[in-house]
Amino acid sequence: MAEVGIDGIEIRTGKLKLDLPGTFAPAQGDDPEKFTKGLGLYTSSLPDVYEDIVTMAANASHRLLDRKDLSLSDIGRIDVATESAFDKSKPVSTYVAGCLEQVFEDDLHHANKGERKFACVAGTQALDDAYNWIRAGRNQGRKALVIATDTALYERDDPGESTQGAGAVAMLIDENPDLVAFSDAQGYGSADETDFLKPNQQFPSVDGKRSMQVYLARMREAMEDFERNGGDTHPDNFALIPFHTPFPGMVRRAAALGFRHCIRGTEVEEEVADEIGHQPRETEFDSHDAFLEAQKEYTETLTETNMYEEWYAETIEPTLAISRYVGNWYTGSVHIARAAGLQEALEDGRDLTGRQLLVGSYGSGAQAEIHAEAIQPGWEDEISQLNIDEQVENRRDITFDEYEQIHDVHNHDESIEMDPLTTPDGEFVFDGWGRMGERKYSYVE
Ligand code: HMG
């Protein structure tokens, strides 16, 4: 059976930039280093007045289809993963399809459209659905378009406000893909949690500190499940490990625990044991708490070794290169981590064809998913066509006053009027509300 995976990818950032240490920190009375050193963030992407989850999704998809020289009849399925939807019935994918039909000659009337929801892990779940649809042979030779799109905004003065972002990732799923092929083995860690939720509201209710613990616990469970299901997690197997990245500091923690887990009982643990000893085993301790304390100390020492620093610099750090400048994109976040890692690897001239990625997705509420991906021979061509660095560079830097207004605009409040801060150029734009409360879109040449 042919491999199935991601054939092409396009990324669209919101066109506004909030400078976190320079603009946000002083206005909030925060130390700028909390952002740069603590959270690992420099700027956030925010959407202009005429941008939203639909325009960002449609603009990314338009570029992807054009670049791959596809017509709409090549697409048999569109799934949008989002946690910023503005309608409980009509899926965002129908709006995106409506936009694409304005600029392509044919239509998407025979494509199955839907919306996937499970916080940030929904983008990965939509990839899974597309994979299963193609593997089942129900695609009739057509491809799936999976889009992860969000305006990840928090209530003003919520601690999460520091980690905001907005953007979309469009991915084309097909047989014999050019970028990565998905593994069959998967692992899940899932539990009913109330760490982050949006009960009929645009901005989330968040227990930030607890959400970090839940992320780590579910990720560990998913890793164990992946191993039970035949996945081999030896660190040497993976060229890059893209994690869901709400902010780079979260990945710094997850990576340390993940590395400790993966080297346990391997020759890597033996190699590093000369320097820092073996990992504590629970049977050696009188109490669980004493074991946890020893494990914490071991992990801290492990992260200071050259071996860990080299592994982190090569396998994790490159995946954070985009996230540091755009913030959390919720459903898109793990997919920009994959793209960032591959983009950095391309710049460094690494030969990754045939190597593996280990992808760690996570959604609050809560569920983690782990799977592997094999990097395909066409990856360099695919990645070299991304223009995300240019988009990030060209964003309009906003003042704190402008930030306060734009934040209000994106609460879907019809009464707020604000002039755009940028000029649309060859893109889909939001241009008002229809008679049934629908949002309307047009293409600006
Ligand atoms: P906070 O209270 O703003 O920040 O909350 P803090 O005081 O904890 O500081 C953050 C880090 O900066 C800490 O580092 C500080 O020490 C450091 P750590 O100890 O953790 O390594 N720091 C400094 N470093 C240097 N110089 C300084 C300085 N000051 C502080 N001067 C929090 C942070 C993440 C809780 C908050 O931003 C939040 O609530 N975020 C939203 C929730 C979130 O992102 N959770 C992550 C896991 S859940 C998830 O990923 C799912 C999600 O994407 C949603 C979904 O699935 O849909 C969110």
Short mmCIF file of C-alpha atoms and ligand atoms in Angstrom, two decimals:
data_model
loop_
_atom_site.label_atom_id
_atom_site.label_comp_id
_atom_site.label_asym_id
_atom_site.label_seq_id
_atom_site.Cartn_x
_atom_site.Cartn_y
_atom_site.Cartn_z
CA MET A 1 0.00 0.00 0.00
CA ALA A 2 1.26 3.49 -0.89
CA GLU A 3 2.56 5.78 1.83
CA VAL A 4 0.15 8.53 2.92
CA GLY A 5 1.21 11.82 4.44
CA ILE A 6 1.71 15.55 3.91
CA ASP A 7 2.39 16.42 0.28
CA GLY A 8 2.59 20.17 0.76
CA ILE A 9 2.22 22.83 3.41
CA GLU A 10 1.57 26.57 3.52
CA ILE A 11 1.57 28.90 6.50
CA ARG A 12 -0.22 32.23 6.87
CA THR A 13 0.45 34.53 9.78
CA GLY A 14 -1.74 37.38 11.03
CA LYS A 15 -0.33 40.62 9.58
CA LEU A 16 0.16 42.53 12.85
CA LYS A 17 3.08 42.18 15.25
CA LEU A 18 3.03 42.83 18.99
CA ASP A 19 6.54 43.26 20.38
CA LEU A 20 6.39 41.41 23.71
CA PRO A 21 9.51 42.67 25.54
CA GLY A 22 9.39 46.11 23.83
CA THR A 23 5.68 47.06 23.82
CA PHE A 24 3.62 44.60 25.87
CA ALA A 25 5.93 44.09 28.88
CA PRO A 26 6.34 47.80 29.80
CA ALA A 27 2.60 48.48 29.39
CA GLN A 28 1.73 45.52 31.62
CA GLY A 29 4.47 46.27 34.16
CA ASP A 30 6.28 42.99 33.40
CA ASP A 31 10.01 42.34 33.18
CA PRO A 32 10.84 41.90 29.43
CA GLU A 33 13.01 38.90 30.31
CA LYS A 34 9.94 37.00 31.49
CA PHE A 35 9.07 36.81 27.77
CA THR A 36 12.47 36.30 26.17
CA LYS A 37 14.13 34.12 28.83
CA GLY A 38 11.13 32.64 30.66
CA LEU A 39 8.50 31.92 28.04
CA GLY A 40 10.91 32.05 25.07
CA LEU A 41 8.76 34.49 23.09
CA TYR A 42 9.72 37.71 21.29
CA THR A 43 6.69 38.78 19.27
CA SER A 44 3.09 37.67 18.71
CA SER A 45 1.17 37.62 15.44
CA LEU A 46 -2.29 39.16 15.51
CA PRO A 47 -4.83 39.52 12.72
CA ASP A 48 -5.70 42.90 11.23
CA VAL A 49 -9.34 44.04 11.18
CA TYR A 50 -10.06 42.31 7.85
CA GLU A 51 -8.34 39.05 8.81
CA ASP A 52 -9.80 36.12 10.74
CA ILE A 53 -9.65 32.32 10.87
CA VAL A 54 -11.34 32.09 7.45
CA THR A 55 -9.14 34.57 5.58
CA MET A 56 -5.92 33.13 7.03
CA ALA A 57 -7.09 29.59 6.17
CA ALA A 58 -8.23 30.55 2.67
CA ASN A 59 -5.07 32.56 1.92
CA ALA A 60 -2.82 29.65 3.01
CA SER A 61 -4.92 27.16 0.99
CA HIS A 62 -4.99 29.38 -2.11
CA ARG A 63 -1.21 29.59 -2.19
CA LEU A 64 -0.89 25.85 -1.53
CA LEU A 65 -3.23 24.82 -4.36
CA ASP A 66 -1.66 27.30 -6.79
CA ARG A 67 1.83 26.16 -5.92
CA LYS A 68 0.91 22.49 -6.35
CA ASP A 69 -0.84 23.33 -9.64
CA LEU A 70 -4.14 21.83 -8.47
CA SER A 71 -7.73 22.61 -9.33
CA LEU A 72 -10.59 22.38 -6.84
CA SER A 73 -11.81 19.10 -8.34
CA ASP A 74 -8.56 17.48 -7.13
CA ILE A 75 -9.75 18.01 -3.54
CA GLY A 76 -12.21 15.47 -2.11
CA ARG A 77 -12.21 16.57 1.50
CA ILE A 78 -11.67 19.76 3.51
CA ASP A 79 -11.39 19.61 7.28
CA VAL A 80 -10.77 22.71 9.33
CA ALA A 81 -9.43 22.31 12.84
CA THR A 82 -10.09 25.33 15.01
CA GLU A 83 -11.08 26.39 18.48
CA SER A 84 -11.97 29.92 17.36
CA ALA A 85 -15.08 29.06 15.31
CA PHE A 86 -17.88 31.67 15.28
CA ASP A 87 -20.76 29.37 14.36
CA LYS A 88 -22.06 26.25 16.06
CA SER A 89 -23.64 24.85 12.90
CA LYS A 90 -22.01 26.04 9.70
CA PRO A 91 -18.41 24.81 9.57
CA VAL A 92 -15.50 27.11 8.81
CA SER A 93 -14.58 24.79 5.91
CA THR A 94 -17.69 25.96 4.00
CA TYR A 95 -16.54 29.58 4.28
CA VAL A 96 -13.04 28.60 3.14
CA ALA A 97 -14.49 26.65 0.20
CA GLY A 98 -16.64 29.70 -0.69
CA CYS A 99 -13.51 31.85 -0.75
CA LEU A 100 -11.56 29.40 -2.93
CA GLU A 101 -14.48 29.13 -5.35
CA GLN A 102 -14.20 32.91 -5.91
CA VAL A 103 -10.73 32.53 -7.43
CA PHE A 104 -10.64 29.06 -9.01
CA GLU A 105 -12.62 28.09 -12.09
CA ASP A 106 -14.15 24.88 -10.77
CA ASP A 107 -15.88 24.18 -7.45
CA LEU A 108 -15.82 22.07 -4.30
CA HIS A 109 -19.41 20.81 -4.51
CA HIS A 110 -18.31 17.19 -4.26
CA ALA A 111 -15.82 17.62 -1.44
CA ASN A 112 -16.77 16.42 2.03
CA LYS A 113 -16.37 19.35 4.43
CA GLY A 114 -16.20 19.36 8.19
CA GLU A 115 -14.77 20.90 11.32
CA ARG A 116 -12.66 19.15 13.93
CA LYS A 117 -12.69 20.12 17.60
CA PHE A 118 -10.43 19.01 20.41
CA ALA A 119 -8.50 22.12 21.44
CA CYS A 120 -5.02 22.21 19.86
CA VAL A 121 -4.84 18.50 19.02
CA ALA A 122 -7.69 18.84 16.48
CA GLY A 123 -5.30 19.65 13.59
CA THR A 124 -3.51 16.35 14.11
CA GLN A 125 -6.84 14.54 14.45
CA ALA A 126 -7.91 16.01 11.09
CA LEU A 127 -4.68 14.70 9.53
CA ASP A 128 -5.57 11.32 10.98
CA ASP A 129 -9.07 11.45 9.44
CA ALA A 130 -7.59 12.32 6.05
CA TYR A 131 -5.05 9.49 6.35
CA ASN A 132 -7.81 6.99 7.16
CA TRP A 133 -10.01 8.27 4.30
CA ILE A 134 -7.20 7.81 1.79
CA ARG A 135 -6.05 4.47 3.24
CA ALA A 136 -9.65 3.18 3.05
CA GLY A 137 -9.65 3.98 -0.67
CA ARG A 138 -12.66 6.28 -0.39
CA ASN A 139 -10.80 9.27 -1.86
CA GLN A 140 -11.21 8.14 -5.51
CA GLY A 141 -7.77 9.48 -6.35
CA ARG A 142 -8.47 12.86 -4.73
CA LYS A 143 -6.53 14.65 -2.03
CA ALA A 144 -7.55 16.05 1.35
CA LEU A 145 -7.03 19.63 2.46
CA VAL A 146 -6.51 19.91 6.22
CA ILE A 147 -6.36 23.40 7.70
CA ALA A 148 -5.51 24.37 11.26
CA THR A 149 -6.53 27.99 11.90
CA ASP A 150 -6.95 30.03 15.08
CA THR A 151 -6.95 33.44 16.63
CA ALA A 152 -5.49 32.38 19.97
CA LEU A 153 -6.46 35.35 22.11
CA TYR A 154 -6.98 35.42 25.88
CA GLU A 155 -9.02 37.72 28.11
CA ARG A 156 -7.15 40.98 28.77
CA ASP A 157 -4.85 40.57 31.83
CA ASP A 158 -5.15 36.78 31.85
CA PRO A 159 -1.63 35.30 32.26
CA GLY A 160 -2.20 33.55 28.90
CA GLU A 161 -2.25 36.96 27.18
CA SER A 162 1.55 36.72 26.96
CA THR A 163 1.33 33.66 24.72
CA GLN A 164 -1.23 34.86 22.14
CA GLY A 165 -0.92 34.38 18.39
CA ALA A 166 -2.90 33.96 15.19
CA GLY A 167 -2.35 32.11 11.96
CA ALA A 168 -3.26 29.18 9.76
CA VAL A 169 -1.47 26.12 8.42
CA ALA A 170 -2.87 24.43 5.31
CA MET A 171 -1.72 20.89 4.55
CA LEU A 172 -2.35 18.74 1.50
CA ILE A 173 -2.70 15.04 2.35
CA ASP A 174 -2.04 12.55 -0.41
CA GLU A 175 -0.53 9.22 -1.42
CA ASN A 176 3.22 9.21 -2.14
CA PRO A 177 3.65 12.56 -0.39
CA ASP A 178 6.51 14.97 -1.10
CA LEU A 179 7.10 16.05 2.52
CA VAL A 180 6.45 13.38 5.20
CA ALA A 181 4.69 9.98 5.39
CA PHE A 182 2.75 9.05 8.55
CA SER A 183 3.57 5.96 10.62
CA ASP A 184 0.85 3.45 11.47
CA ALA A 185 1.92 3.37 15.13
CA GLN A 186 0.29 6.00 17.32
CA GLY A 187 -0.01 6.63 21.03
CA TYR A 188 -2.71 8.48 22.96
CA GLY A 189 -2.90 9.95 26.46
CA SER A 190 -6.40 11.24 27.13
CA ALA A 191 -8.41 12.24 30.22
CA ASP A 192 -11.38 14.42 31.18
CA GLU A 193 -9.62 17.58 32.43
CA THR A 194 -10.75 21.15 33.07
CA ASP A 195 -7.47 23.02 32.55
CA PHE A 196 -8.43 25.19 29.54
CA LEU A 197 -11.88 25.49 27.96
CA LYS A 198 -14.09 27.94 26.06
CA PRO A 199 -17.65 27.41 27.32
CA ASN A 200 -19.61 29.40 24.71
CA GLN A 201 -17.12 32.26 24.76
CA GLN A 202 -14.40 33.48 22.47
CA PHE A 203 -11.67 33.85 25.12
CA PRO A 204 -10.76 30.78 27.16
CA SER A 205 -11.11 30.05 30.88
CA VAL A 206 -7.65 28.88 31.85
CA ASP A 207 -5.88 27.38 34.82
CA GLY A 208 -2.48 28.11 33.29
CA LYS A 209 -0.17 26.47 35.81
CA ARG A 210 -2.29 23.31 35.99
CA SER A 211 -2.54 23.18 32.20
CA MET A 212 1.25 22.78 32.07
CA GLN A 213 1.12 19.75 34.41
CA VAL A 214 -1.73 18.23 32.42
CA TYR A 215 0.25 18.73 29.17
CA LEU A 216 3.23 16.84 30.61
CA ALA A 217 1.14 14.02 32.12
CA ARG A 218 -0.87 13.35 28.96
CA MET A 219 2.27 13.57 26.79
CA ARG A 220 3.99 10.94 28.96
CA GLU A 221 0.96 8.64 28.67
CA ALA A 222 0.89 9.08 24.90
CA MET A 223 4.59 8.21 24.69
CA GLU A 224 4.06 5.02 26.71
CA ASP A 225 1.08 4.12 24.53
CA PHE A 226 3.13 4.74 21.36
CA GLU A 227 5.82 2.37 22.67
CA ARG A 228 3.19 -0.29 23.56
CA ASN A 229 1.87 0.00 20.01
CA GLY A 230 5.25 -0.79 18.45
CA GLY A 231 6.79 2.72 18.27
CA ASP A 232 10.53 2.80 19.01
CA THR A 233 11.38 6.00 20.89
CA HIS A 234 15.18 5.68 20.99
CA PRO A 235 16.40 9.31 20.64
CA ASP A 236 18.79 8.42 17.81
CA ASN A 237 15.78 7.52 15.64
CA PHE A 238 14.58 11.08 15.30
CA ALA A 239 16.07 13.98 13.36
CA LEU A 240 13.57 16.44 14.86
CA ILE A 241 10.86 16.28 17.52
CA PRO A 242 8.15 18.89 16.92
CA PHE A 243 5.92 19.34 19.96
CA HIS A 244 2.74 21.34 20.40
CA THR A 245 4.25 24.73 21.34
CA PRO A 246 1.99 27.01 23.39
CA PHE A 247 5.27 28.83 24.13
CA PRO A 248 8.86 27.56 23.77
CA GLY A 249 9.37 27.33 27.57
CA MET A 250 6.71 24.58 27.68
CA VAL A 251 8.61 22.54 25.12
CA ARG A 252 11.84 23.05 27.07
CA ARG A 253 10.18 21.21 29.97
CA ALA A 254 8.53 18.53 27.85
CA ALA A 255 11.78 17.80 26.00
CA ALA A 256 13.73 17.21 29.24
CA LEU A 257 11.14 14.74 30.56
CA GLY A 258 10.81 13.10 27.14
CA PHE A 259 14.58 12.63 26.76
CA ARG A 260 14.85 11.14 30.25
CA HIS A 261 12.03 8.73 29.42
CA CYS A 262 13.46 7.72 26.06
CA ILE A 263 17.03 6.99 27.22
CA ARG A 264 15.88 4.92 30.20
CA GLY A 265 17.39 1.42 29.97
CA THR A 266 19.29 2.25 26.76
CA GLU A 267 23.04 2.53 26.09
CA VAL A 268 22.56 6.34 26.18
CA GLU A 269 21.66 6.13 29.88
CA GLU A 270 24.80 4.02 30.43
CA GLU A 271 26.96 6.48 28.52
CA VAL A 272 25.81 9.46 30.56
CA ALA A 273 25.87 7.44 33.84
CA ASP A 274 29.68 7.91 34.12
CA GLU A 275 29.01 11.62 34.50
CA ILE A 276 25.72 11.81 36.45
CA GLY A 277 24.82 8.29 37.62
CA HIS A 278 21.82 6.17 36.63
CA GLN A 279 18.21 7.31 36.64
CA PRO A 280 16.49 6.75 39.97
CA ARG A 281 14.21 3.66 40.01
CA GLU A 282 11.12 3.79 42.22
CA THR A 283 11.97 0.49 43.96
CA GLU A 284 15.08 2.15 45.43
CA PHE A 285 12.98 4.67 47.45
CA ASP A 286 10.89 4.42 50.63
CA SER A 287 8.27 6.87 49.37
CA HIS A 288 6.90 8.05 46.05
CA ASP A 289 7.71 11.65 46.99
CA ALA A 290 11.36 10.81 47.63
CA PHE A 291 11.49 9.09 44.22
CA LEU A 292 9.94 12.13 42.51
CA GLU A 293 12.44 14.46 44.18
CA ALA A 294 15.37 12.28 43.03
CA GLN A 295 13.91 12.11 39.53
CA LYS A 296 13.63 15.92 39.43
CA GLU A 297 17.26 16.31 40.50
CA TYR A 298 18.41 13.73 37.93
CA THR A 299 16.50 15.53 35.16
CA GLU A 300 18.04 18.89 36.07
CA THR A 301 21.54 17.37 36.01
CA LEU A 302 20.80 15.54 32.75
CA THR A 303 19.82 18.79 31.00
CA GLU A 304 23.21 20.26 31.92
CA THR A 305 25.22 17.51 30.20
CA ASN A 306 26.86 18.10 26.80
CA MET A 307 25.00 15.12 25.42
CA TYR A 308 21.61 16.63 26.27
CA GLU A 309 22.58 20.11 25.11
CA GLU A 310 23.74 18.75 21.75
CA TRP A 311 20.58 16.64 21.35
CA TYR A 312 18.37 19.63 22.27
CA ALA A 313 20.20 22.01 19.91
CA GLU A 314 19.78 19.63 16.98
CA THR A 315 16.40 18.00 17.63
CA ILE A 316 14.24 20.50 19.53
CA GLU A 317 15.59 24.06 19.22
CA PRO A 318 15.05 24.29 15.42
CA THR A 319 11.33 23.46 15.87
CA LEU A 320 10.86 26.62 17.96
CA ALA A 321 12.25 29.04 15.37
CA ILE A 322 8.87 30.28 14.08
CA SER A 323 6.91 29.96 17.30
CA ARG A 324 9.21 32.39 19.14
CA TYR A 325 8.03 35.14 16.77
CA VAL A 326 4.36 34.27 16.27
CA GLY A 327 3.10 32.90 19.62
CA ASN A 328 0.60 30.09 20.12
CA TRP A 329 -1.54 29.25 17.09
CA TYR A 330 -3.46 26.54 18.99
CA THR A 331 -4.37 23.93 16.32
CA GLY A 332 -1.58 25.10 14.00
CA SER A 333 1.13 25.18 16.63
CA VAL A 334 2.58 21.67 16.26
CA HIS A 335 2.43 22.04 12.49
CA ILE A 336 4.50 25.23 12.52
CA ALA A 337 6.95 23.38 14.80
CA ARG A 338 7.34 20.68 12.12
CA ALA A 339 7.77 23.30 9.38
CA ALA A 340 10.22 25.35 11.45
CA GLY A 341 12.36 22.31 12.22
CA LEU A 342 12.55 21.31 8.56
CA GLN A 343 13.20 24.90 7.45
CA GLU A 344 16.10 25.27 9.89
CA ALA A 345 17.47 21.86 8.83
CA LEU A 346 17.37 22.96 5.19
CA GLU A 347 19.25 26.16 6.02
CA ASP A 348 21.86 24.11 7.90
CA GLY A 349 22.26 21.74 4.95
CA ARG A 350 21.19 18.66 6.93
CA ASP A 351 20.42 15.60 4.81
CA LEU A 352 17.14 14.38 6.29
CA THR A 353 15.68 12.22 3.53
CA GLY A 354 14.56 8.93 5.07
CA ARG A 355 15.03 10.20 8.63
CA GLN A 356 12.13 10.29 11.10
CA LEU A 357 10.23 12.99 12.98
CA LEU A 358 8.52 12.20 16.28
CA VAL A 359 5.48 14.45 16.48
CA GLY A 360 3.94 15.27 19.88
CA SER A 361 0.52 16.95 19.60
CA TYR A 362 -1.55 18.13 22.53
CA GLY A 363 -4.96 19.66 23.19
CA SER A 364 -6.29 20.88 26.50
CA GLY A 365 -9.26 19.15 27.95
CA ALA A 366 -7.09 16.97 27.43
CA GLN A 367 -5.40 14.68 24.94
CA ALA A 368 -1.90 14.08 23.66
CA GLU A 369 -1.03 12.12 20.54
CA ILE A 370 2.36 10.82 19.41
CA HIS A 371 3.24 9.41 16.00
CA ALA A 372 6.29 9.20 13.76
CA GLU A 373 6.72 10.58 10.25
CA ALA A 374 9.28 9.59 7.60
CA ILE A 375 10.86 12.53 5.75
CA GLN A 376 10.40 12.11 1.98
CA PRO A 377 12.84 12.85 -0.88
CA GLY A 378 10.86 15.95 -1.97
CA TRP A 379 11.13 17.69 1.42
CA GLU A 380 13.80 20.21 0.43
CA ASP A 381 11.80 21.48 -2.57
CA GLU A 382 8.64 21.71 -0.49
CA ILE A 383 10.20 23.53 2.43
CA SER A 384 12.22 25.92 0.26
CA GLN A 385 8.92 27.32 -1.08
CA LEU A 386 7.63 28.49 2.30
CA ASN A 387 7.51 32.26 2.64
CA ILE A 388 6.68 32.44 6.35
CA ASP A 389 9.94 34.21 7.30
CA GLU A 390 9.13 36.96 4.82
CA GLN A 391 5.56 37.27 6.15
CA VAL A 392 6.84 37.47 9.73
CA GLU A 393 9.37 40.13 8.74
CA ASN A 394 6.73 42.23 6.93
CA ARG A 395 4.16 42.39 9.76
CA ARG A 396 3.05 45.82 10.93
CA ASP A 397 4.44 46.62 14.39
CA ILE A 398 1.55 47.87 16.57
CA THR A 399 1.44 50.21 19.55
CA PHE A 400 -0.17 49.17 22.83
CA ASP A 401 -3.22 51.36 22.08
CA GLU A 402 -3.67 49.67 18.72
CA TYR A 403 -3.26 46.29 20.42
CA GLU A 404 -6.08 47.06 22.86
CA GLN A 405 -8.42 47.97 20.01
CA ILE A 406 -7.53 45.02 17.80
CA HIS A 407 -8.04 42.66 20.72
CA ASP A 408 -11.62 43.96 21.08
CA VAL A 409 -12.27 43.61 17.34
CA HIS A 410 -11.46 39.91 17.45
CA ASN A 411 -14.05 39.18 20.11
CA HIS A 412 -16.55 39.04 17.17
CA ASP A 413 -18.34 42.10 18.47
CA GLU A 414 -20.26 43.60 15.53
CA SER A 415 -20.46 47.03 17.19
CA ILE A 416 -16.69 47.68 17.22
CA GLU A 417 -15.40 49.82 14.38
CA MET A 418 -11.71 50.20 13.68
CA ASP A 419 -9.81 51.11 10.52
CA PRO A 420 -7.39 48.48 9.20
CA LEU A 421 -3.72 49.03 10.01
CA THR A 422 -2.47 47.41 6.79
CA THR A 423 -3.64 47.36 3.16
CA PRO A 424 -4.88 44.09 1.67
CA ASP A 425 -2.95 42.95 -1.36
CA GLY A 426 -3.90 39.87 -3.40
CA GLU A 427 -5.77 38.15 -0.58
CA PHE A 428 -9.14 37.18 0.89
CA VAL A 429 -10.60 39.70 3.33
CA PHE A 430 -13.51 39.78 5.76
CA ASP A 431 -15.85 42.48 4.49
CA GLY A 432 -18.85 42.59 6.77
CA TRP A 433 -21.86 40.75 8.09
CA GLY A 434 -24.69 39.27 6.05
CA ARG A 435 -28.42 39.40 6.74
CA MET A 436 -28.41 36.11 8.70
CA GLY A 437 -25.44 37.03 10.83
CA GLU A 438 -22.98 35.27 8.55
CA ARG A 439 -19.52 36.65 7.89
CA LYS A 440 -18.81 37.71 4.31
CA TYR A 441 -15.56 37.49 2.37
CA SER A 442 -14.17 38.79 -0.89
CA TYR A 443 -10.89 38.62 -2.77
CA VAL A 444 -8.91 41.85 -3.09
CA GLU A 445 -6.58 41.91 -6.14
P1 HMG B 1 2.74 33.59 34.22
O1 HMG B 1 2.25 33.63 35.60
O2 HMG B 1 2.45 34.73 33.34
O3 HMG B 1 4.30 33.44 34.11
O4 HMG B 1 2.14 32.27 33.58
P2 HMG B 1 5.35 32.88 35.18
O5 HMG B 1 5.49 33.85 36.31
O6 HMG B 1 5.04 31.45 35.49
O7 HMG B 1 6.66 32.94 34.30
C1 HMG B 1 6.79 32.17 33.14
C2 HMG B 1 8.24 31.71 33.08
O8 HMG B 1 9.08 32.86 32.97
C3 HMG B 1 8.73 30.96 34.33
O9 HMG B 1 9.69 30.01 33.87
C4 HMG B 1 9.42 32.05 35.13
O10 HMG B 1 10.42 31.56 36.02
C5 HMG B 1 10.06 32.86 34.01
P3 HMG B 1 9.69 28.51 34.44
O11 HMG B 1 9.95 28.64 35.88
O12 HMG B 1 8.31 27.97 34.16
O13 HMG B 1 10.77 27.83 33.68
N1 HMG B 1 10.29 34.27 34.37
C6 HMG B 1 11.46 34.90 34.13
N2 HMG B 1 12.62 34.49 33.56
C7 HMG B 1 13.62 35.40 33.45
N3 HMG B 1 13.52 36.69 33.88
C8 HMG B 1 12.39 37.13 34.46
C9 HMG B 1 11.28 36.21 34.60
N4 HMG B 1 10.03 36.33 35.11
C10 HMG B 1 9.45 35.13 34.97
N5 HMG B 1 12.30 38.39 34.89
C11 HMG B 1 1.58 30.62 31.98
C12 HMG B 1 2.70 31.46 32.57
C13 HMG B 1 2.16 29.66 30.97
C14 HMG B 1 0.89 29.81 33.08
C15 HMG B 1 0.56 31.56 31.30
O14 HMG B 1 1.18 32.21 30.22
C16 HMG B 1 -0.69 30.88 30.79
O15 HMG B 1 -1.67 30.70 31.51
N6 HMG B 1 -0.69 30.48 29.47
C17 HMG B 1 -1.85 29.86 28.85
C18 HMG B 1 -1.94 28.38 29.13
C19 HMG B 1 -0.80 27.62 28.47
O16 HMG B 1 -0.20 28.05 27.52
N7 HMG B 1 -0.56 26.39 28.95
C20 HMG B 1 0.43 25.52 28.39
C21 HMG B 1 0.06 24.04 28.47
S1 HMG B 1 -1.61 23.75 27.96
C22 HMG B 1 -1.54 23.86 26.21
O17 HMG B 1 -0.49 23.86 25.64
C23 HMG B 1 -2.84 23.94 25.48
C24 HMG B 1 -3.17 25.27 24.86
O18 HMG B 1 -2.38 25.48 23.71
C25 HMG B 1 -4.66 25.33 24.52
C26 HMG B 1 -5.26 24.21 23.70
O19 HMG B 1 -4.89 23.06 23.71
O20 HMG B 1 -6.25 24.56 23.08
C27 HMG B 1 -2.90 26.44 25.79
#
